[in-house]
PDB file of C-alpha atoms in Angstrom:
ATOM      1  CA  MET A   1      -3.671  -0.619  13.610  1.00  0.00           C
ATOM      2  CA  ASP A   2      -7.045  -1.428  12.113  1.00  0.00           C
ATOM      3  CA  PHE A   3      -7.006  -5.032  10.880  1.00  0.00           C
ATOM      4  CA  ASN A   4     -10.299  -4.604   9.023  1.00  0.00           C
ATOM      5  CA  ILE A   5      -9.324  -3.949   5.431  1.00  0.00           C
ATOM      6  CA  THR A   6     -11.322  -4.574   2.285  1.00  0.00           C
ATOM      7  CA  GLY A   7     -10.423  -7.125  -0.360  1.00  0.00           C
ATOM      8  CA  GLU A   8      -9.465  -4.285  -2.686  1.00  0.00           C
ATOM      9  CA  GLU A   9      -7.194  -2.771  -0.037  1.00  0.00           C
ATOM     10  CA  GLU A  10      -5.593  -6.169   0.551  1.00  0.00           C
ATOM     11  CA  ALA A  11      -4.922  -6.602  -3.181  1.00  0.00           C
ATOM     12  CA  LEU A  12      -3.402  -3.120  -3.333  1.00  0.00           C
ATOM     13  CA  LEU A  13      -1.299  -3.822  -0.248  1.00  0.00           C
ATOM     14  CA  LEU A  14       0.067  -6.997  -1.836  1.00  0.00           C
ATOM     15  CA  ARG A  15       0.923  -5.088  -5.032  1.00  0.00           C
ATOM     16  CA  VAL A  16       2.645  -2.353  -3.038  1.00  0.00           C
ATOM     17  CA  ALA A  17       4.592  -4.994  -1.070  1.00  0.00           C
ATOM     18  CA  GLU A  18       5.767  -6.536  -4.365  1.00  0.00           C
ATOM     19  CA  ARG A  19       6.928  -3.180  -5.663  1.00  0.00           C
ATOM     20  CA  LEU A  20       8.703  -2.289  -2.411  1.00  0.00           C
ATOM     21  CA  ALA A  21      10.427  -5.700  -2.335  1.00  0.00           C
ATOM     22  CA  ALA A  22      11.691  -4.996  -5.854  1.00  0.00           C
ATOM     23  CA  GLY A  23      13.245  -1.735  -4.633  1.00  0.00           C
ATOM     24  CA  ASP A  24      10.575   0.508  -6.133  1.00  0.00           C
ATOM     25  CA  ALA A  25       8.686   3.029  -4.004  1.00  0.00           C
ATOM     26  CA  PRO A  26       5.510   3.471  -6.062  1.00  0.00           C
ATOM     27  CA  SER A  27       3.764   6.800  -6.251  1.00  0.00           C
ATOM     28  CA  GLU A  28       0.049   7.284  -5.824  1.00  0.00           C
ATOM     29  CA  ASP A  29      -0.098   8.404  -9.463  1.00  0.00           C
ATOM     30  CA  GLU A  30       1.680   5.266 -10.707  1.00  0.00           C
ATOM     31  CA  LEU A  31      -0.602   2.982  -8.731  1.00  0.00           C
ATOM     32  CA  ALA A  32      -3.701   4.853  -9.916  1.00  0.00           C
ATOM     33  CA  GLU A  33      -2.524   4.533 -13.520  1.00  0.00           C
ATOM     34  CA  GLU A  34      -1.821   0.815 -13.069  1.00  0.00           C
ATOM     35  CA  LEU A  35      -4.823  -0.165 -10.933  1.00  0.00           C
ATOM     36  CA  GLY A  36      -7.401   2.559 -11.436  1.00  0.00           C
ATOM     37  CA  ASP A  37      -8.224   5.809  -9.709  1.00  0.00           C
ATOM     38  CA  ASP A  38      -9.788   4.013  -6.722  1.00  0.00           C
ATOM     39  CA  ALA A  39      -6.234   3.121  -5.648  1.00  0.00           C
ATOM     40  CA  ARG A  40      -5.767   6.705  -4.416  1.00  0.00           C
ATOM     41  CA  GLY A  41      -8.482   6.426  -1.778  1.00  0.00           C
ATOM     42  CA  GLN A  42      -7.420   2.914  -0.863  1.00  0.00           C
ATOM     43  CA  LEU A  43      -3.829   4.053  -0.286  1.00  0.00           C
ATOM     44  CA  ARG A  44      -4.994   6.815   2.030  1.00  0.00           C
ATOM     45  CA  SER A  45      -7.288   4.404   3.839  1.00  0.00           C
ATOM     46  CA  LEU A  46      -4.447   1.934   4.353  1.00  0.00           C
ATOM     47  CA  ALA A  47      -2.252   4.731   5.674  1.00  0.00           C
ATOM     48  CA  ASP A  48      -5.010   5.887   8.043  1.00  0.00           C
ATOM     49  CA  LYS A  49      -5.430   2.299   9.268  1.00  0.00           C
ATOM     50  CA  GLY A  50      -1.692   1.975   9.963  1.00  0.00           C
ATOM     51  CA  TRP A  51      -0.733  -0.444   7.190  1.00  0.00           C
ATOM     52  CA  LEU A  52       1.688   1.796   5.280  1.00  0.00           C
ATOM     53  CA  SER A  53       3.419   5.157   5.354  1.00  0.00           C
ATOM     54  CA  LEU A  54       2.944   7.757   2.642  1.00  0.00           C
ATOM     55  CA  GLU A  55       5.313  10.617   1.966  1.00  0.00           C
ATOM     56  CA  ARG A  56       5.350  13.730  -0.190  1.00  0.00           C
ATOM     57  CA  ALA A  57       8.958  14.703  -0.931  1.00  0.00           C
ATOM     58  CA  ALA A  58       8.113  18.225  -2.067  1.00  0.00           C
ATOM     59  CA  GLU A  59       5.069  20.445  -1.724  1.00  0.00           C
ATOM     60  CA  ASP A  60       4.187  19.896  -5.386  1.00  0.00           C
ATOM     61  CA  GLY A  61       5.647  16.396  -5.603  1.00  0.00           C
ATOM     62  CA  PRO A  62       3.789  13.120  -5.855  1.00  0.00           C
ATOM     63  CA  VAL A  63       2.689  11.131  -2.835  1.00  0.00           C
ATOM     64  CA  THR A  64       4.765   7.957  -2.635  1.00  0.00           C
ATOM     65  CA  VAL A  65       4.597   4.856  -0.494  1.00  0.00           C
ATOM     66  CA  ARG A  66       7.542   5.044   1.868  1.00  0.00           C
ATOM     67  CA  THR A  67       7.169   1.679   3.605  1.00  0.00           C
ATOM     68  CA  LEU A  68       4.833  -0.910   4.995  1.00  0.00           C
ATOM     69  CA  THR A  69       4.542  -0.729   8.753  1.00  0.00           C
ATOM     70  CA  PRO A  70       6.179  -3.517  10.768  1.00  0.00           C
ATOM     71  CA  LEU A  71       2.758  -4.886  11.734  1.00  0.00           C
ATOM     72  CA  ALA A  72       1.696  -4.958   8.074  1.00  0.00           C
ATOM     73  CA  GLN A  73       4.910  -6.750   7.140  1.00  0.00           C
ATOM     74  CA  ALA A  74       4.264  -9.331   9.851  1.00  0.00           C
ATOM     75  CA  ALA A  75       0.635  -9.785   8.784  1.00  0.00           C
ATOM     76  CA  LEU A  76       1.670 -10.325   5.165  1.00  0.00           C
ATOM     77  CA  SER A  77       4.483 -12.697   6.080  1.00  0.00           C
ATOM     78  CA  ASN A  78       1.988 -14.842   7.995  1.00  0.00           C
ATOM     79  CA  ARG A  79      -0.219 -15.344   4.954  1.00  0.00           C
ATOM     80  CA  ARG A  80       0.100 -18.895   3.654  1.00  0.00           C
ATOM     81  CA  ASP A  81      -0.824 -18.026   0.076  1.00  0.00           C
ATOM     82  CA  VAL A  82       1.726 -15.242  -0.503  1.00  0.00           C
ATOM     83  CA  GLY A  83       4.016 -16.140  -3.361  1.00  0.00           C
ATOM     84  CA  GLU A  84       1.792 -18.915  -4.731  1.00  0.00           C
TER      85      GLU A  84
END
């Protein structure tokens, strides 16, 4: 896992964690619509760095966030400012 993430990636990761905690597996398209098209590259970067898992249910289907990795969950749970 690469612990060097940008501020933008961290903000996206926190948003994804919120959505997953609410029972919603956001798609790349939904996040790009909500946060801007840069979210697509940031999602792929976070997946490459080992922070989250992406999945495409069908060949033509959207890419969705399946889950945060256990290490990402631990890193986020250790943040003192989460939920403030």
